[in-house]
PDB file of N, CA and C in Angstrom:
ATOM      1  N   MET A   1     -17.288   1.523  -1.999  1.00 80.00           N
ATOM      2  CA  MET A   1     -16.682   2.706  -2.555  1.00 80.00           C
ATOM      3  C   MET A   1     -15.759   2.288  -3.707  1.00 80.00           C
ATOM      4  N   LYS A   2     -15.929   2.912  -4.839  1.00 89.00           N
ATOM      5  CA  LYS A   2     -15.169   2.551  -6.031  1.00 89.00           C
ATOM      6  C   LYS A   2     -13.939   3.452  -6.175  1.00 89.00           C
ATOM      7  N   SER A   3     -12.829   2.852  -6.529  1.00 92.00           N
ATOM      8  CA  SER A   3     -11.592   3.595  -6.759  1.00 92.00           C
ATOM      9  C   SER A   3     -11.531   4.088  -8.200  1.00 92.00           C
ATOM     10  N   ILE A   4     -10.688   5.078  -8.444  1.00 94.00           N
ATOM     11  CA  ILE A   4     -10.502   5.557  -9.810  1.00 94.00           C
ATOM     12  C   ILE A   4      -9.705   4.529 -10.608  1.00 94.00           C
ATOM     13  N   ASN A   5      -9.884   4.544 -11.929  1.00 95.00           N
ATOM     14  CA  ASN A   5      -9.123   3.615 -12.771  1.00 95.00           C
ATOM     15  C   ASN A   5      -7.693   4.125 -12.945  1.00 95.00           C
ATOM     16  N   SER A   6      -6.827   3.316 -13.549  1.00 93.00           N
ATOM     17  CA  SER A   6      -5.406   3.663 -13.621  1.00 93.00           C
ATOM     18  C   SER A   6      -5.145   4.931 -14.435  1.00 93.00           C
ATOM     19  N   GLU A   7      -5.864   5.125 -15.529  1.00 93.00           N
ATOM     20  CA  GLU A   7      -5.646   6.339 -16.330  1.00 93.00           C
ATOM     21  C   GLU A   7      -6.021   7.585 -15.550  1.00 93.00           C
ATOM     22  N   GLU A   8      -7.134   7.523 -14.830  1.00 95.00           N
ATOM     23  CA  GLU A   8      -7.554   8.670 -14.010  1.00 95.00           C
ATOM     24  C   GLU A   8      -6.543   8.908 -12.889  1.00 95.00           C
ATOM     25  N   PHE A   9      -6.023   7.827 -12.337  1.00 94.00           N
ATOM     26  CA  PHE A   9      -4.995   7.943 -11.294  1.00 94.00           C
ATOM     27  C   PHE A   9      -3.786   8.717 -11.819  1.00 94.00           C
ATOM     28  N   PHE A  10      -3.288   8.324 -12.988  1.00 95.00           N
ATOM     29  CA  PHE A  10      -2.114   8.994 -13.547  1.00 95.00           C
ATOM     30  C   PHE A  10      -2.414  10.452 -13.898  1.00 95.00           C
ATOM     31  N   LYS A  11      -3.620  10.734 -14.353  1.00 94.00           N
ATOM     32  CA  LYS A  11      -4.003  12.121 -14.641  1.00 94.00           C
ATOM     33  C   LYS A  11      -4.004  12.955 -13.359  1.00 94.00           C
ATOM     34  N   GLN A  12      -4.530  12.371 -12.276  1.00 95.00           N
ATOM     35  CA  GLN A  12      -4.557  13.077 -10.988  1.00 95.00           C
ATOM     36  C   GLN A  12      -3.143  13.331 -10.467  1.00 95.00           C
ATOM     37  N   VAL A  13      -2.268  12.334 -10.593  1.00 94.00           N
ATOM     38  CA  VAL A  13      -0.874  12.506 -10.161  1.00 94.00           C
ATOM     39  C   VAL A  13      -0.203  13.597 -10.984  1.00 94.00           C
ATOM     40  N   ALA A  14      -0.447  13.605 -12.288  1.00 94.00           N
ATOM     41  CA  ALA A  14       0.122  14.634 -13.160  1.00 94.00           C
ATOM     42  C   ALA A  14      -0.363  16.015 -12.737  1.00 94.00           C
ATOM     43  N   LEU A  15      -1.635  16.132 -12.484  1.00 94.00           N
ATOM     44  CA  LEU A  15      -2.222  17.402 -12.061  1.00 94.00           C
ATOM     45  C   LEU A  15      -1.646  17.861 -10.718  1.00 94.00           C
ATOM     46  N   ASN A  16      -1.583  16.934  -9.750  1.00 95.00           N
ATOM     47  CA  ASN A  16      -1.095  17.277  -8.407  1.00 95.00           C
ATOM     48  C   ASN A  16       0.396  17.558  -8.360  1.00 95.00           C
ATOM     49  N   SER A  17       1.151  17.009  -9.294  1.00 93.00           N
ATOM     50  CA  SER A  17       2.604  17.195  -9.286  1.00 93.00           C
ATOM     51  C   SER A  17       3.059  18.312 -10.212  1.00 93.00           C
ATOM     52  N   GLY A  18       2.177  18.749 -11.091  1.00 93.00           N
ATOM     53  CA  GLY A  18       2.557  19.774 -12.052  1.00 93.00           C
ATOM     54  C   GLY A  18       3.303  19.220 -13.252  1.00 93.00           C
ATOM     55  N   ILE A  19       3.341  17.896 -13.374  1.00 88.00           N
ATOM     56  CA  ILE A  19       3.985  17.259 -14.531  1.00 88.00           C
ATOM     57  C   ILE A  19       2.907  17.059 -15.594  1.00 88.00           C
ATOM     58  N   VAL A  20       3.131  17.614 -16.754  1.00 82.00           N
ATOM     59  CA  VAL A  20       2.123  17.566 -17.812  1.00 82.00           C
ATOM     60  C   VAL A  20       2.163  16.240 -18.566  1.00 82.00           C
ATOM     61  N   ASP A  21       3.335  15.711 -18.781  1.00 92.00           N
ATOM     62  CA  ASP A  21       3.510  14.512 -19.596  1.00 92.00           C
ATOM     63  C   ASP A  21       3.108  13.255 -18.823  1.00 92.00           C
ATOM     64  N   LEU A  22       2.023  12.607 -19.264  1.00 93.00           N
ATOM     65  CA  LEU A  22       1.536  11.399 -18.581  1.00 93.00           C
ATOM     66  C   LEU A  22       2.543  10.263 -18.623  1.00 93.00           C
ATOM     67  N   GLN A  23       3.313  10.140 -19.698  1.00 94.00           N
ATOM     68  CA  GLN A  23       4.294   9.063 -19.790  1.00 94.00           C
ATOM     69  C   GLN A  23       5.378   9.247 -18.729  1.00 94.00           C
ATOM     70  N   THR A  24       5.775  10.489 -18.468  1.00 95.00           N
ATOM     71  CA  THR A  24       6.760  10.759 -17.413  1.00 95.00           C
ATOM     72  C   THR A  24       6.204  10.363 -16.055  1.00 95.00           C
ATOM     73  N   VAL A  25       4.950  10.694 -15.814  1.00 95.00           N
ATOM     74  CA  VAL A  25       4.297  10.312 -14.552  1.00 95.00           C
ATOM     75  C   VAL A  25       4.297   8.796 -14.403  1.00 95.00           C
ATOM     76  N   LYS A  26       3.930   8.075 -15.461  1.00 95.00           N
ATOM     77  CA  LYS A  26       3.899   6.613 -15.413  1.00 95.00           C
ATOM     78  C   LYS A  26       5.293   6.040 -15.171  1.00 95.00           C
ATOM     79  N   ASN A  27       6.304   6.597 -15.838  1.00 96.00           N
ATOM     80  CA  ASN A  27       7.677   6.110 -15.653  1.00 96.00           C
ATOM     81  C   ASN A  27       8.133   6.297 -14.213  1.00 96.00           C
ATOM     82  N   ILE A  28       7.835   7.448 -13.637  1.00 95.00           N
ATOM     83  CA  ILE A  28       8.218   7.703 -12.243  1.00 95.00           C
ATOM     84  C   ILE A  28       7.474   6.758 -11.311  1.00 95.00           C
ATOM     85  N   TYR A  29       6.183   6.605 -11.528  1.00 95.00           N
ATOM     86  CA  TYR A  29       5.380   5.721 -10.684  1.00 95.00           C
ATOM     87  C   TYR A  29       5.909   4.288 -10.705  1.00 95.00           C
ATOM     88  N   TYR A  30       6.129   3.758 -11.911  1.00 97.00           N
ATOM     89  CA  TYR A  30       6.612   2.377 -12.000  1.00 97.00           C
ATOM     90  C   TYR A  30       8.046   2.246 -11.506  1.00 97.00           C
ATOM     91  N   GLY A  31       8.820   3.320 -11.589  1.00 97.00           N
ATOM     92  CA  GLY A  31      10.153   3.332 -10.981  1.00 97.00           C
ATOM     93  C   GLY A  31      10.066   3.224  -9.469  1.00 97.00           C
ATOM     94  N   ILE A  32       9.096   3.921  -8.881  1.00 96.00           N
ATOM     95  CA  ILE A  32       8.873   3.832  -7.424  1.00 96.00           C
ATOM     96  C   ILE A  32       8.443   2.425  -7.043  1.00 96.00           C
ATOM     97  N   ILE A  33       7.537   1.838  -7.822  1.00 96.00           N
ATOM     98  CA  ILE A  33       7.066   0.475  -7.537  1.00 96.00           C
ATOM     99  C   ILE A  33       8.228  -0.530  -7.597  1.00 96.00           C
ATOM    100  N   LYS A  34       9.102  -0.397  -8.606  1.00 97.00           N
ATOM    101  CA  LYS A  34      10.263  -1.297  -8.708  1.00 97.00           C
ATOM    102  C   LYS A  34      11.191  -1.128  -7.512  1.00 97.00           C
ATOM    103  N   THR A  35      11.400   0.109  -7.090  1.00 96.00           N
ATOM    104  CA  THR A  35      12.268   0.376  -5.942  1.00 96.00           C
ATOM    105  C   THR A  35      11.696  -0.251  -4.675  1.00 96.00           C
ATOM    106  N   ILE A  36      10.402  -0.066  -4.460  1.00 96.00           N
ATOM    107  CA  ILE A  36       9.745  -0.651  -3.288  1.00 96.00           C
ATOM    108  C   ILE A  36       9.863  -2.176  -3.330  1.00 96.00           C
ATOM    109  N   SER A  37       9.602  -2.776  -4.479  1.00 96.00           N
ATOM    110  CA  SER A  37       9.667  -4.235  -4.607  1.00 96.00           C
ATOM    111  C   SER A  37      11.064  -4.772  -4.324  1.00 96.00           C
ATOM    112  N   LYS A  38      12.085  -4.118  -4.886  1.00 96.00           N
ATOM    113  CA  LYS A  38      13.458  -4.571  -4.660  1.00 96.00           C
ATOM    114  C   LYS A  38      13.853  -4.453  -3.191  1.00 96.00           C
ATOM    115  N   GLU A  39      13.472  -3.363  -2.555  1.00 96.00           N
ATOM    116  CA  GLU A  39      13.806  -3.180  -1.143  1.00 96.00           C
ATOM    117  C   GLU A  39      13.087  -4.203  -0.267  1.00 96.00           C
ATOM    118  N   LEU A  40      11.842  -4.494  -0.582  1.00 96.00           N
ATOM    119  CA  LEU A  40      11.109  -5.498   0.190  1.00 96.00           C
ATOM    120  C   LEU A  40      11.738  -6.875   0.028  1.00 96.00           C
ATOM    121  N   LYS A  41      12.135  -7.210  -1.205  1.00 95.00           N
ATOM    122  CA  LYS A  41      12.783  -8.505  -1.433  1.00 95.00           C
ATOM    123  C   LYS A  41      14.119  -8.589  -0.709  1.00 95.00           C
ATOM    124  N   GLY A  42      14.872  -7.499  -0.713  1.00 95.00           N
ATOM    125  CA  GLY A  42      16.200  -7.514  -0.122  1.00 95.00           C
ATOM    126  C   GLY A  42      16.231  -7.305   1.381  1.00 95.00           C
ATOM    127  N   LYS A  43      15.538  -6.283   1.856  1.00 96.00           N
ATOM    128  CA  LYS A  43      15.627  -5.897   3.273  1.00 96.00           C
ATOM    129  C   LYS A  43      14.354  -6.148   4.061  1.00 96.00           C
ATOM    130  N   GLN A  44      13.298  -6.568   3.389  1.00 96.00           N
ATOM    131  CA  GLN A  44      11.992  -6.841   3.979  1.00 96.00           C
ATOM    132  C   GLN A  44      11.302  -5.596   4.549  1.00 96.00           C
ATOM    133  N   VAL A  45      11.856  -4.402   4.286  1.00 97.00           N
ATOM    134  CA  VAL A  45      11.225  -3.177   4.780  1.00 97.00           C
ATOM    135  C   VAL A  45      11.660  -1.999   3.916  1.00 97.00           C
ATOM    136  N   ILE A  46      10.746  -1.047   3.708  1.00 97.00           N
ATOM    137  CA  ILE A  46      11.092   0.209   3.068  1.00 97.00           C
ATOM    138  C   ILE A  46      10.227   1.304   3.678  1.00 97.00           C
ATOM    139  N   ASN A  47      10.886   2.397   4.026  1.00 96.00           N
ATOM    140  CA  ASN A  47      10.205   3.543   4.606  1.00 96.00           C
ATOM    141  C   ASN A  47      10.013   4.601   3.523  1.00 96.00           C
ATOM    142  N   LEU A  48       8.770   4.969   3.249  1.00 95.00           N
ATOM    143  CA  LEU A  48       8.486   6.023   2.286  1.00 95.00           C
ATOM    144  C   LEU A  48       8.374   7.342   3.048  1.00 95.00           C
ATOM    145  N   PRO A  49       9.237   8.303   2.755  1.00 94.00           N
ATOM    146  CA  PRO A  49       9.246   9.561   3.506  1.00 94.00           C
ATOM    147  C   PRO A  49       7.862  10.216   3.552  1.00 94.00           C
ATOM    148  N   ASP A  50       7.451  10.607   4.740  1.00 92.00           N
ATOM    149  CA  ASP A  50       6.180  11.301   4.986  1.00 92.00           C
ATOM    150  C   ASP A  50       4.941  10.485   4.641  1.00 92.00           C
ATOM    151  N   TRP A  51       5.073   9.205   4.434  1.00 95.00           N
ATOM    152  CA  TRP A  51       3.907   8.380   4.121  1.00 95.00           C
ATOM    153  C   TRP A  51       3.804   7.180   5.052  1.00 95.00           C
ATOM    154  N   GLY A  52       4.876   6.381   5.163  1.00 96.00           N
ATOM    155  CA  GLY A  52       4.836   5.228   6.053  1.00 96.00           C
ATOM    156  C   GLY A  52       5.787   4.144   5.615  1.00 96.00           C
ATOM    157  N   LYS A  53       5.632   2.994   6.232  1.00 97.00           N
ATOM    158  CA  LYS A  53       6.568   1.896   6.038  1.00 97.00           C
ATOM    159  C   LYS A  53       5.831   0.665   5.517  1.00 97.00           C
ATOM    160  N   PHE A  54       6.379   0.079   4.452  1.00 97.00           N
ATOM    161  CA  PHE A  54       5.937  -1.220   3.970  1.00 97.00           C
ATOM    162  C   PHE A  54       6.917  -2.257   4.499  1.00 97.00           C
ATOM    163  N   PHE A  55       6.412  -3.388   4.926  1.00 96.00           N
ATOM    164  CA  PHE A  55       7.306  -4.449   5.381  1.00 96.00           C
ATOM    165  C   PHE A  55       6.691  -5.813   5.106  1.00 96.00           C
ATOM    166  N   LEU A  56       7.581  -6.799   4.970  1.00 96.00           N
ATOM    167  CA  LEU A  56       7.146  -8.183   4.778  1.00 96.00           C
ATOM    168  C   LEU A  56       7.025  -8.851   6.130  1.00 96.00           C
ATOM    169  N   THR A  57       5.986  -9.613   6.276  1.00 95.00           N
ATOM    170  CA  THR A  57       5.811 -10.386   7.496  1.00 95.00           C
ATOM    171  C   THR A  57       5.331 -11.781   7.103  1.00 95.00           C
ATOM    172  N   THR A  58       5.614 -12.743   7.941  1.00 94.00           N
ATOM    173  CA  THR A  58       5.197 -14.115   7.677  1.00 94.00           C
ATOM    174  C   THR A  58       4.176 -14.539   8.716  1.00 94.00           C
ATOM    175  N   TYR A  59       3.010 -14.944   8.238  1.00 93.00           N
ATOM    176  CA  TYR A  59       2.016 -15.512   9.136  1.00 93.00           C
ATOM    177  C   TYR A  59       2.394 -16.965   9.403  1.00 93.00           C
ATOM    178  N   LYS A  60       2.297 -17.381  10.647  1.00 95.00           N
ATOM    179  CA  LYS A  60       2.616 -18.764  11.007  1.00 95.00           C
ATOM    180  C   LYS A  60       1.594 -19.712  10.389  1.00 95.00           C
ATOM    181  N   SER A  61       1.993 -20.982  10.267  1.00 95.00           N
ATOM    182  CA  SER A  61       1.030 -21.972   9.781  1.00 95.00           C
ATOM    183  C   SER A  61      -0.096 -22.069  10.812  1.00 95.00           C
ATOM    184  N   ARG A  62      -1.281 -22.419  10.328  1.00 94.00           N
ATOM    185  CA  ARG A  62      -2.426 -22.476  11.230  1.00 94.00           C
ATOM    186  C   ARG A  62      -3.412 -23.534  10.768  1.00 94.00           C
ATOM    187  N   LYS A  63      -4.283 -23.886  11.679  1.00 94.00           N
ATOM    188  CA  LYS A  63      -5.339 -24.840  11.365  1.00 94.00           C
ATOM    189  C   LYS A  63      -6.547 -24.088  10.842  1.00 94.00           C
ATOM    190  N   ALA A  64      -7.218 -24.690   9.868  1.00 93.00           N
ATOM    191  CA  ALA A  64      -8.435 -24.103   9.320  1.00 93.00           C
ATOM    192  C   ALA A  64      -9.409 -25.214   8.980  1.00 93.00           C
ATOM    193  N   LEU A  65     -10.673 -24.908   9.128  1.00 93.00           N
ATOM    194  CA  LEU A  65     -11.714 -25.868   8.820  1.00 93.00           C
ATOM    195  C   LEU A  65     -12.114 -25.737   7.358  1.00 93.00           C
ATOM    196  N   ASN A  66     -12.040 -26.844   6.627  1.00 91.00           N
ATOM    197  CA  ASN A  66     -12.517 -26.878   5.252  1.00 91.00           C
ATOM    198  C   ASN A  66     -14.017 -27.121   5.329  1.00 91.00           C
ATOM    199  N   VAL A  67     -14.806 -26.091   5.012  1.00 92.00           N
ATOM    200  CA  VAL A  67     -16.254 -26.205   5.168  1.00 92.00           C
ATOM    201  C   VAL A  67     -16.877 -27.195   4.184  1.00 92.00           C
ATOM    202  N   SER A  68     -16.228 -27.429   3.061  1.00 92.00           N
ATOM    203  CA  SER A  68     -16.763 -28.381   2.085  1.00 92.00           C
ATOM    204  C   SER A  68     -16.669 -29.810   2.591  1.00 92.00           C
ATOM    205  N   SER A  69     -15.486 -30.164   3.130  1.00 93.00           N
ATOM    206  CA  SER A  69     -15.273 -31.546   3.560  1.00 93.00           C
ATOM    207  C   SER A  69     -15.471 -31.743   5.058  1.00 93.00           C
ATOM    208  N   GLY A  70     -15.439 -30.653   5.821  1.00 92.00           N
ATOM    209  CA  GLY A  70     -15.568 -30.761   7.270  1.00 92.00           C
ATOM    210  C   GLY A  70     -14.267 -31.148   7.957  1.00 92.00           C
ATOM    211  N   GLU A  71     -13.196 -31.272   7.176  1.00 94.00           N
ATOM    212  CA  GLU A  71     -11.901 -31.668   7.744  1.00 94.00           C
ATOM    213  C   GLU A  71     -11.093 -30.438   8.160  1.00 94.00           C
ATOM    214  N   VAL A  72     -10.248 -30.648   9.157  1.00 94.00           N
ATOM    215  CA  VAL A  72      -9.331 -29.594   9.591  1.00 94.00           C
ATOM    216  C   VAL A  72      -8.058 -29.714   8.769  1.00 94.00           C
ATOM    217  N   GLU A  73      -7.655 -28.607   8.162  1.00 93.00           N
ATOM    218  CA  GLU A  73      -6.442 -28.579   7.337  1.00 93.00           C
ATOM    219  C   GLU A  73      -5.389 -27.708   8.013  1.00 93.00           C
ATOM    220  N   ILE A  74      -4.146 -27.993   7.711  1.00 94.00           N
ATOM    221  CA  ILE A  74      -3.049 -27.153   8.186  1.00 94.00           C
ATOM    222  C   ILE A  74      -2.624 -26.263   7.022  1.00 94.00           C
ATOM    223  N   LEU A  75      -2.788 -24.967   7.197  1.00 93.00           N
ATOM    224  CA  LEU A  75      -2.374 -24.025   6.160  1.00 93.00           C
ATOM    225  C   LEU A  75      -0.899 -23.687   6.353  1.00 93.00           C
ATOM    226  N   PRO A  76      -0.130 -23.634   5.280  1.00 95.00           N
ATOM    227  CA  PRO A  76       1.306 -23.357   5.398  1.00 95.00           C
ATOM    228  C   PRO A  76       1.558 -21.897   5.795  1.00 95.00           C
ATOM    229  N   PRO A  77       2.791 -21.592   6.226  1.00 95.00           N
ATOM    230  CA  PRO A  77       3.135 -20.190   6.510  1.00 95.00           C
ATOM    231  C   PRO A  77       2.893 -19.339   5.273  1.00 95.00           C
ATOM    232  N   LYS A  78       2.523 -18.086   5.489  1.00 95.00           N
ATOM    233  CA  LYS A  78       2.136 -17.231   4.381  1.00 95.00           C
ATOM    234  C   LYS A  78       2.842 -15.883   4.492  1.00 95.00           C
ATOM    235  N   LEU A  79       3.478 -15.462   3.410  1.00 94.00           N
ATOM    236  CA  LEU A  79       4.166 -14.173   3.349  1.00 94.00           C
ATOM    237  C   LEU A  79       3.162 -13.096   2.960  1.00 94.00           C
ATOM    238  N   ALA A  80       3.216 -11.946   3.650  1.00 96.00           N
ATOM    239  CA  ALA A  80       2.286 -10.856   3.360  1.00 96.00           C
ATOM    240  C   ALA A  80       3.003  -9.518   3.434  1.00 96.00           C
ATOM    241  N   VAL A  81       2.517  -8.561   2.644  1.00 96.00           N
ATOM    242  CA  VAL A  81       3.024  -7.195   2.695  1.00 96.00           C
ATOM    243  C   VAL A  81       2.102  -6.400   3.615  1.00 96.00           C
ATOM    244  N   LYS A  82       2.688  -5.701   4.568  1.00 97.00           N
ATOM    245  CA  LYS A  82       1.925  -4.875   5.507  1.00 97.00           C
ATOM    246  C   LYS A  82       2.352  -3.429   5.350  1.00 97.00           C
ATOM    247  N   PHE A  83       1.498  -2.523   5.767  1.00 96.00           N
ATOM    248  CA  PHE A  83       1.797  -1.098   5.716  1.00 96.00           C
ATOM    249  C   PHE A  83       1.512  -0.488   7.074  1.00 96.00           C
ATOM    250  N   GLN A  84       2.433   0.340   7.522  1.00 97.00           N
ATOM    251  CA  GLN A  84       2.258   1.075   8.768  1.00 97.00           C
ATOM    252  C   GLN A  84       2.376   2.559   8.438  1.00 97.00           C
ATOM    253  N   ALA A  85       1.293   3.290   8.606  1.00 96.00           N
ATOM    254  CA  ALA A  85       1.268   4.706   8.252  1.00 96.00           C
ATOM    255  C   ALA A  85       2.156   5.530   9.178  1.00 96.00           C
ATOM    256  N   ASP A  86       2.776   6.555   8.603  1.00 95.00           N
ATOM    257  CA  ASP A  86       3.569   7.516   9.357  1.00 95.00           C
ATOM    258  C   ASP A  86       2.642   8.293  10.300  1.00 95.00           C
ATOM    259  N   TYR A  87       3.172   8.788  11.400  1.00 94.00           N
ATOM    260  CA  TYR A  87       2.355   9.516  12.367  1.00 94.00           C
ATOM    261  C   TYR A  87       1.703  10.750  11.733  1.00 94.00           C
ATOM    262  N   LYS A  88       2.371  11.381  10.763  1.00 93.00           N
ATOM    263  CA  LYS A  88       1.796  12.560  10.102  1.00 93.00           C
ATOM    264  C   LYS A  88       0.560  12.179   9.282  1.00 93.00           C
ATOM    265  N   VAL A  89       0.608  11.030   8.637  1.00 93.00           N
ATOM    266  CA  VAL A  89      -0.535  10.557   7.849  1.00 93.00           C
ATOM    267  C   VAL A  89      -1.697  10.235   8.781  1.00 93.00           C
ATOM    268  N   LYS A  90      -1.404   9.566   9.880  1.00 93.00           N
ATOM    269  CA  LYS A  90      -2.452   9.234  10.848  1.00 93.00           C
ATOM    270  C   LYS A  90      -3.105  10.508  11.382  1.00 93.00           C
ATOM    271  N   LYS A  91      -2.292  11.487  11.723  1.00 93.00           N
ATOM    272  CA  LYS A  91      -2.797  12.753  12.249  1.00 93.00           C
ATOM    273  C   LYS A  91      -3.661  13.458  11.206  1.00 93.00           C
ATOM    274  N   TYR A  92      -3.187  13.495   9.968  1.00 92.00           N
ATOM    275  CA  TYR A  92      -3.929  14.143   8.884  1.00 92.00           C
ATOM    276  C   TYR A  92      -5.317  13.542   8.734  1.00 92.00           C
ATOM    277  N   PHE A  93      -5.424  12.206   8.710  1.00 90.00           N
ATOM    278  CA  PHE A  93      -6.715  11.572   8.502  1.00 90.00           C
ATOM    279  C   PHE A  93      -7.602  11.634   9.741  1.00 90.00           C
ATOM    280  N   ARG A  94      -7.018  11.665  10.932  1.00 92.00           N
ATOM    281  CA  ARG A  94      -7.824  11.867  12.136  1.00 92.00           C
ATOM    282  C   ARG A  94      -8.488  13.245  12.090  1.00 92.00           C
ATOM    283  N   GLU A  95      -7.708  14.261  11.738  1.00 91.00           N
ATOM    284  CA  GLU A  95      -8.249  15.624  11.651  1.00 91.00           C
ATOM    285  C   GLU A  95      -9.280  15.723  10.525  1.00 91.00           C
ATOM    286  N   TRP A  96      -9.007  15.102   9.391  1.00 87.00           N
ATOM    287  CA  TRP A  96      -9.935  15.092   8.274  1.00 87.00           C
ATOM    288  C   TRP A  96     -11.247  14.424   8.681  1.00 87.00           C
ATOM    289  N   ASP A  97     -11.153  13.333   9.426  1.00 88.00           N
ATOM    290  CA  ASP A  97     -12.335  12.597   9.881  1.00 88.00           C
ATOM    291  C   ASP A  97     -13.189  13.467  10.807  1.00 88.00           C
ATOM    292  N   LYS A  98     -12.539  14.199  11.711  1.00 86.00           N
ATOM    293  CA  LYS A  98     -13.274  15.077  12.637  1.00 86.00           C
ATOM    294  C   LYS A  98     -14.041  16.154  11.868  1.00 86.00           C
ATOM    295  N   LEU A  99     -13.434  16.698  10.820  1.00 86.00           N
ATOM    296  CA  LEU A  99     -14.066  17.757  10.045  1.00 86.00           C
ATOM    297  C   LEU A  99     -15.223  17.247   9.209  1.00 86.00           C
ATOM    298  N   ASN A 100     -15.204  15.963   8.856  1.00 87.00           N
ATOM    299  CA  ASN A 100     -16.228  15.397   7.994  1.00 87.00           C
ATOM    300  C   ASN A 100     -17.334  14.656   8.742  1.00 87.00           C
ATOM    301  N   LYS A 101     -17.399  14.848  10.023  1.00 79.00           N
ATOM    302  CA  LYS A 101     -18.478  14.193  10.786  1.00 79.00           C
ATOM    303  C   LYS A 101     -19.571  15.175  11.086  1.00 79.00           C
TER     304      LYS A 101
END
């Protein structure tokens, strides 16, 4: 499944929000992205109202097989961004899924 490109995304946001000026939409969007990034760096978690929570988590180091050499390697701990959907979002998509089956 292919996603829309960035220009189409901003046009859709403008249409859905009632904001006509695409530059304003882009400024707000990138302002939200900066806010999320700063909160993740500082507090390792940010809750987006009515959408869900982004948080940083660290995967422990682990062993992995290098298929090229056949040797077992130790991979270092890895930082990852995770998302946990709000219960309202989960409910919305469960209901949407039932209607589309």
